[in-house]
CSV table of C-alpha atoms in Angstrom, one decimal:
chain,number,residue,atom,x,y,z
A,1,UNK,CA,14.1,29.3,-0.7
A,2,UNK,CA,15.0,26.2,-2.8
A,3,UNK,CA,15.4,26.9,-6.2
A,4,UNK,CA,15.0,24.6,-9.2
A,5,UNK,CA,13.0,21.2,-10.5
A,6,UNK,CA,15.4,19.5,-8.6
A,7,UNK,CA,14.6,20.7,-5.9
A,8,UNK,CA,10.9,20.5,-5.7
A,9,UNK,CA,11.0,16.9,-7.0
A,10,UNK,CA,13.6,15.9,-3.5
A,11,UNK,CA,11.0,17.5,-1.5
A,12,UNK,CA,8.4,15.6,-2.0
A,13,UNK,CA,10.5,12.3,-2.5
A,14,UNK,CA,10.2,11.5,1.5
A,15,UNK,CA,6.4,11.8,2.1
A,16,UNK,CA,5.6,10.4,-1.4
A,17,UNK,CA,7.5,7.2,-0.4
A,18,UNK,CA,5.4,7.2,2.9
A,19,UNK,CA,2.2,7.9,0.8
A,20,UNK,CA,2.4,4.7,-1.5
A,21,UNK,CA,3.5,2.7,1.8
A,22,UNK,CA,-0.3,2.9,2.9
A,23,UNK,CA,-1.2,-0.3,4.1
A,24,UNK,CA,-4.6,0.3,3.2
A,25,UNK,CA,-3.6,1.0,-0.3
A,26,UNK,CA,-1.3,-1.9,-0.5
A,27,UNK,CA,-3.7,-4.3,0.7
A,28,UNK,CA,-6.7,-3.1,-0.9
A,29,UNK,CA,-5.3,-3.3,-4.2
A,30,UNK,CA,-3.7,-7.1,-3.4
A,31,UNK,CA,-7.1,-7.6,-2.0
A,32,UNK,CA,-9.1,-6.8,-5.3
A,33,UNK,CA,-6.7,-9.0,-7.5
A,34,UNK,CA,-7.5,-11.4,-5.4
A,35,UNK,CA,-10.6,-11.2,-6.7
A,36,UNK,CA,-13.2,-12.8,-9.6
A,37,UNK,CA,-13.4,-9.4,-11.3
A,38,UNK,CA,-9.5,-8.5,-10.8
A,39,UNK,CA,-8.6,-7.6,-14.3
A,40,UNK,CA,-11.5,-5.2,-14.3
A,41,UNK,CA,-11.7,-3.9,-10.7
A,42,UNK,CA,-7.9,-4.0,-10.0
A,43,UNK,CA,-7.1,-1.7,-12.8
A,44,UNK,CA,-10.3,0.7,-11.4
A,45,UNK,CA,-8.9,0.6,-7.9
A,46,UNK,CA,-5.9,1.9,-8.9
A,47,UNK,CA,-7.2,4.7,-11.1
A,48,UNK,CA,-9.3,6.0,-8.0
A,49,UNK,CA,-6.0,6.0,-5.9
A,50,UNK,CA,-4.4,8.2,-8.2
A,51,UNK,CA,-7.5,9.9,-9.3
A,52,UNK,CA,-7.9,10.8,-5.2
A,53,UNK,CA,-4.1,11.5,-4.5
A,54,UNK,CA,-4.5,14.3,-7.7
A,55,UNK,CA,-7.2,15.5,-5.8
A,56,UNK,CA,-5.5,15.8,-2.8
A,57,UNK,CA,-2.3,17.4,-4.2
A,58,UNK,CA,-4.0,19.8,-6.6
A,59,UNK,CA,-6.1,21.2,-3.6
A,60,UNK,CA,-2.7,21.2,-0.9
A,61,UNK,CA,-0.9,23.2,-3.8
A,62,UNK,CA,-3.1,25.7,-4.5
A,63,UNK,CA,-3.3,26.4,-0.3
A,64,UNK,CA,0.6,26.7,0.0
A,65,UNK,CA,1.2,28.2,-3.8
A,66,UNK,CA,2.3,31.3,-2.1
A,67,UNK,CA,4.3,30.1,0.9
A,68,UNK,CA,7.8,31.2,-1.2
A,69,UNK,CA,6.0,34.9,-0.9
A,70,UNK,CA,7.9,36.3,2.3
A,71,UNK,CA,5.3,37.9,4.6
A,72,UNK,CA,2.3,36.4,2.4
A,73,UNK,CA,-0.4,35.0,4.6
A,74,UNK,CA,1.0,31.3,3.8
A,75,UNK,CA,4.7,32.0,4.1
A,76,UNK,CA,3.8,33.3,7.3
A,77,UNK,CA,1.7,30.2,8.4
A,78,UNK,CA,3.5,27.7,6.6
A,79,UNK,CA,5.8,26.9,9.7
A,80,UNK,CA,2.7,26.5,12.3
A,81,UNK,CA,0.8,24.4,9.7
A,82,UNK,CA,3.8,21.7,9.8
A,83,UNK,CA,3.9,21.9,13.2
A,84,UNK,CA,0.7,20.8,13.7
A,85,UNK,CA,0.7,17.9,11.2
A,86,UNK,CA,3.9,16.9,12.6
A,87,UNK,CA,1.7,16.9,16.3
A,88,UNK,CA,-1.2,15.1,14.6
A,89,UNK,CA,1.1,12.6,12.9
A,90,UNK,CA,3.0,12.0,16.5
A,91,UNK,CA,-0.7,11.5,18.1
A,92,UNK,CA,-1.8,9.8,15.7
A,93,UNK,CA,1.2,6.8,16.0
A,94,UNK,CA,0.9,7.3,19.9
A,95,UNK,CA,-3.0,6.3,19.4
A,96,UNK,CA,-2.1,3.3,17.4
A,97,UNK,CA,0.5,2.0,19.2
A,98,UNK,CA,-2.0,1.8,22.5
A,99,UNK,CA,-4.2,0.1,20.3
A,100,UNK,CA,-1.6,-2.6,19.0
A,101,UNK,CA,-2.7,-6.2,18.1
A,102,UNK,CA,-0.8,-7.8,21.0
A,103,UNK,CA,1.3,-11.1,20.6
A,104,UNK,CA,-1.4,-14.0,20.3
A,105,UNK,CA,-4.2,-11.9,20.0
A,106,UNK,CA,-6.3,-12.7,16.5
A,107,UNK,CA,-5.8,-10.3,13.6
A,108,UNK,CA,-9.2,-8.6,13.2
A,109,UNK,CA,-9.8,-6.8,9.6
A,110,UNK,CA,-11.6,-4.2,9.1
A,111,UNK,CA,-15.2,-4.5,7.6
A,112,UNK,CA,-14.3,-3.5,4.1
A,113,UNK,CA,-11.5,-5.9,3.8
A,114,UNK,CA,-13.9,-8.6,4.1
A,115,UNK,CA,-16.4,-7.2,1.4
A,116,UNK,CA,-13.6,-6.2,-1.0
A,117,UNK,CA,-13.2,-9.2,-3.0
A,118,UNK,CA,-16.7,-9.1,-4.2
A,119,UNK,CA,-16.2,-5.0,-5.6
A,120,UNK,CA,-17.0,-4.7,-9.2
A,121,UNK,CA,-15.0,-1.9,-10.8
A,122,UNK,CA,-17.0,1.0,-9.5
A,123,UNK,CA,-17.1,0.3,-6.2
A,124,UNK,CA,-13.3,-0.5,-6.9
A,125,UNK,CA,-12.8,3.2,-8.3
A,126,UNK,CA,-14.9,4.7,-5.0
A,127,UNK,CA,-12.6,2.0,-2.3
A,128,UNK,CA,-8.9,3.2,-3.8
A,129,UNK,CA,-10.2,6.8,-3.9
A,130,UNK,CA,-12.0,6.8,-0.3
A,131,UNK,CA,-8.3,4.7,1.0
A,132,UNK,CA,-6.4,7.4,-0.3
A,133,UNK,CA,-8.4,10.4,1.3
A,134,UNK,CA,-9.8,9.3,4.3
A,135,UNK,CA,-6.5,8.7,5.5
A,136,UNK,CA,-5.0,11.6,8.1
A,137,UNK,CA,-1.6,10.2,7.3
A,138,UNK,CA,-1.7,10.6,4.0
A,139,UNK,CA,-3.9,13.9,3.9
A,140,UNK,CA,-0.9,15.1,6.1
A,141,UNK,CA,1.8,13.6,3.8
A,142,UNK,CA,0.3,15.4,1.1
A,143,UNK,CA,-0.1,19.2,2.6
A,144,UNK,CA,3.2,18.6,3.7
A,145,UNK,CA,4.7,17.9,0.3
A,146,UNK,CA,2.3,20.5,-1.3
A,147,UNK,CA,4.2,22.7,1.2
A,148,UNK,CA,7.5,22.0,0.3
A,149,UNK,CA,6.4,22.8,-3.2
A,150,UNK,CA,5.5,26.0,-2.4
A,151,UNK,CA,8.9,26.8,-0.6
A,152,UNK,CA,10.2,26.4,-4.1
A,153,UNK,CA,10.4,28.8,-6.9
A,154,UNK,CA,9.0,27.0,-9.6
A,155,UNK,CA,6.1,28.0,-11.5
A,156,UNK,CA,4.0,25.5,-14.8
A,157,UNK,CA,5.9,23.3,-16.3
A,158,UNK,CA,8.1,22.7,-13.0
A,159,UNK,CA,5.2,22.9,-10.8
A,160,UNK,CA,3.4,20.1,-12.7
A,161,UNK,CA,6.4,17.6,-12.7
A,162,UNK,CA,7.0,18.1,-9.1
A,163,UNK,CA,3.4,17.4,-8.5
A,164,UNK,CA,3.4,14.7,-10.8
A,165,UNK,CA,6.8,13.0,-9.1
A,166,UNK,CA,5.0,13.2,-6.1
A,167,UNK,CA,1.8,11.4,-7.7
A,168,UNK,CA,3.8,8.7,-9.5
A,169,UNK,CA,6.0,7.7,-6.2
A,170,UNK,CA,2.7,7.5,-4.4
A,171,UNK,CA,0.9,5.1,-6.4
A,172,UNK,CA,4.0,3.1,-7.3
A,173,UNK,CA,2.3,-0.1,-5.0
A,174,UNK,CA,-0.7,0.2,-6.1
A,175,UNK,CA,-0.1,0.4,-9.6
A,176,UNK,CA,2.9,-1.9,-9.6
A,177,UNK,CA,0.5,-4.3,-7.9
A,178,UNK,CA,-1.8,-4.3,-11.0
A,179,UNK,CA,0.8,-4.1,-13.7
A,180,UNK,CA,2.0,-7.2,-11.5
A,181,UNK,CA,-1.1,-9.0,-11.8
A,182,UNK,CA,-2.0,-8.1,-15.6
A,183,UNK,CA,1.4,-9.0,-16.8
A,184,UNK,CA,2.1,-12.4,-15.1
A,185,UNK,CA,-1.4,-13.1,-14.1
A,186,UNK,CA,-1.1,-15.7,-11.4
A,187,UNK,CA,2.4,-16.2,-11.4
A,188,UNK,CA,2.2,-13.1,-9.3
A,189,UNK,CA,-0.1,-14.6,-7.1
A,190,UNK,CA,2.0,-15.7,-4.7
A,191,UNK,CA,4.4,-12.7,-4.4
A,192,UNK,CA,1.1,-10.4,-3.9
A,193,UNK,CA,-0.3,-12.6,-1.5
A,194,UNK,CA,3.2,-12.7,0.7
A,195,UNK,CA,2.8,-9.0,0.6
A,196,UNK,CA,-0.9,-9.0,1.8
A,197,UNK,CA,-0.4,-11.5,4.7
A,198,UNK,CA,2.8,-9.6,5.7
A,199,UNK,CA,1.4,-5.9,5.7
A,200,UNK,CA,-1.8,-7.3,7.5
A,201,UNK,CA,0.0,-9.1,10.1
A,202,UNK,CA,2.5,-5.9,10.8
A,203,UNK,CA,0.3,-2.9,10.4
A,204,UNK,CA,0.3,-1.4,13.2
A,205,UNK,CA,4.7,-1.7,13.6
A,206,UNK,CA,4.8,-0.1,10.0
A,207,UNK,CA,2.0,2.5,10.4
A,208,UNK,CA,4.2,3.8,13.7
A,209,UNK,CA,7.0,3.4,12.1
A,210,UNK,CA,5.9,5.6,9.2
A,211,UNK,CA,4.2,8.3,11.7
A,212,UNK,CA,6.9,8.3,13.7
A,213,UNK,CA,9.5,9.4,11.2
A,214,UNK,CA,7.4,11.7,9.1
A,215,UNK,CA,6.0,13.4,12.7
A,216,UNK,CA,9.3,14.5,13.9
A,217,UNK,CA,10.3,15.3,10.0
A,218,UNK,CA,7.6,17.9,10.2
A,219,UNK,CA,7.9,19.0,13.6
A,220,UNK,CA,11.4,19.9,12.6
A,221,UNK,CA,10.6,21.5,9.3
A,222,UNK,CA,7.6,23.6,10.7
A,223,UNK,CA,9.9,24.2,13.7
A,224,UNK,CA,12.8,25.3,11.4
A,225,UNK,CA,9.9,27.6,8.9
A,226,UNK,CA,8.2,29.5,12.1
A,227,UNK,CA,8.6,33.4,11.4
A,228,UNK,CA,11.7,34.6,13.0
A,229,UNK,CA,11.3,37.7,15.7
């Protein structure tokens, strides 16, 4: 069992990073300053992607709270549940990769992406919350980090600034982004929109990337956690 802050804060470093690399997230938000209503909307956008990833944490948490309990139900389970994310996560970059844009074919965005630029700020709230949750990878991420939380020792105060490290690192994009765009307004215009065109046009080679990596990270972990005989 790791002991310590410390130690709970470099556990969920890793998925955290892979959480704000959403390229949903990174171009919604890019998307939205892009917009008439950015200095409204952007700022609600990125208060529903936090609001929804301390959602998602608080509920992963409280599911693995126990998983530093040997022979509790959790600490028990914990290795099998990383397993099968780490399958999911695998299947889930195998599926995308078979459904890669190939070379010449014509970037096709998603329905939302088109209608985003018109969002007001509470449909922006609802997009950066429903782009953080709706996403398996992230859910995943999450539960996985929630997880390593749990293999832990700490308890309040060091609980809530692991879960808070892990909530900051995650919306670092997203929030960046805005601070970005409220700060120096179009001067970051450019920058933003080199980010946009460039996550858009290699989604698919960063989302496999991403699963990839974090897939066999938690295949190893959950293999590593199963109960020994």
């Amino acid at each position: 069992m790791v002991s310590g802050v410390a130690g709970a804060v470099g556990g969920v470093l890793a998925p955290a990073v892979a959480v704000g690399l959403s390229p949903f997230g990174v171009v919604g938000v890019v998307l939205v300053l892009g917009s008439p209503h950015a200095r409204t909307s952007g700022p609600a956008f990125a208060a529903g992607w936090v609001a929804g990833l301390v959602a998602v944490s608080a509920v992963a948490v409280a599911l693995t709270g126990d998983v530093d309990e040997p022979g509790s139900v959790a600490a028990n389970g914990v290795g099998w549940v990383e397993l099968a994310l780490g399958v999911a996560l695998l299947y889930l970059a195998a599926r995308k990769w078979r459904k890669r844009r190939r070379p010449g074919e014509e970037v096709v965005l998603p329905g939302w992406m088109a209608t985003i630029g018109d969002a007001g700020p509470g449909r922006a709230v609802g997009l950066g919350v429903t782009l953080m949750v709706a996403n398996p990878k992230n859910l995943a991420l999450t539960v996985s980090a929630a997880a390593s939380i749990g293999q832990t020792d700490v308890v309040g105060t060091g609980l809530v600034v692991a879960v808070a490290a892990f909530v900051v690192l995650g919306s670092v994009p997203v929030v960046g982004a805005v601070l970005a765009h409220l700060v120096l307004g179009e001067r970051a215009a450019a920058a933003l929109g080199s980010v946009k065109e460039f996550m858009i046009a290699n989604n698919d080679v960063v989302v496999v990337v991403l699963l990839l990596v974090f897939g066999f990270s938690l295949v190893g972990d959950g293999l590593s956690d199963l109960p020994q005989a």
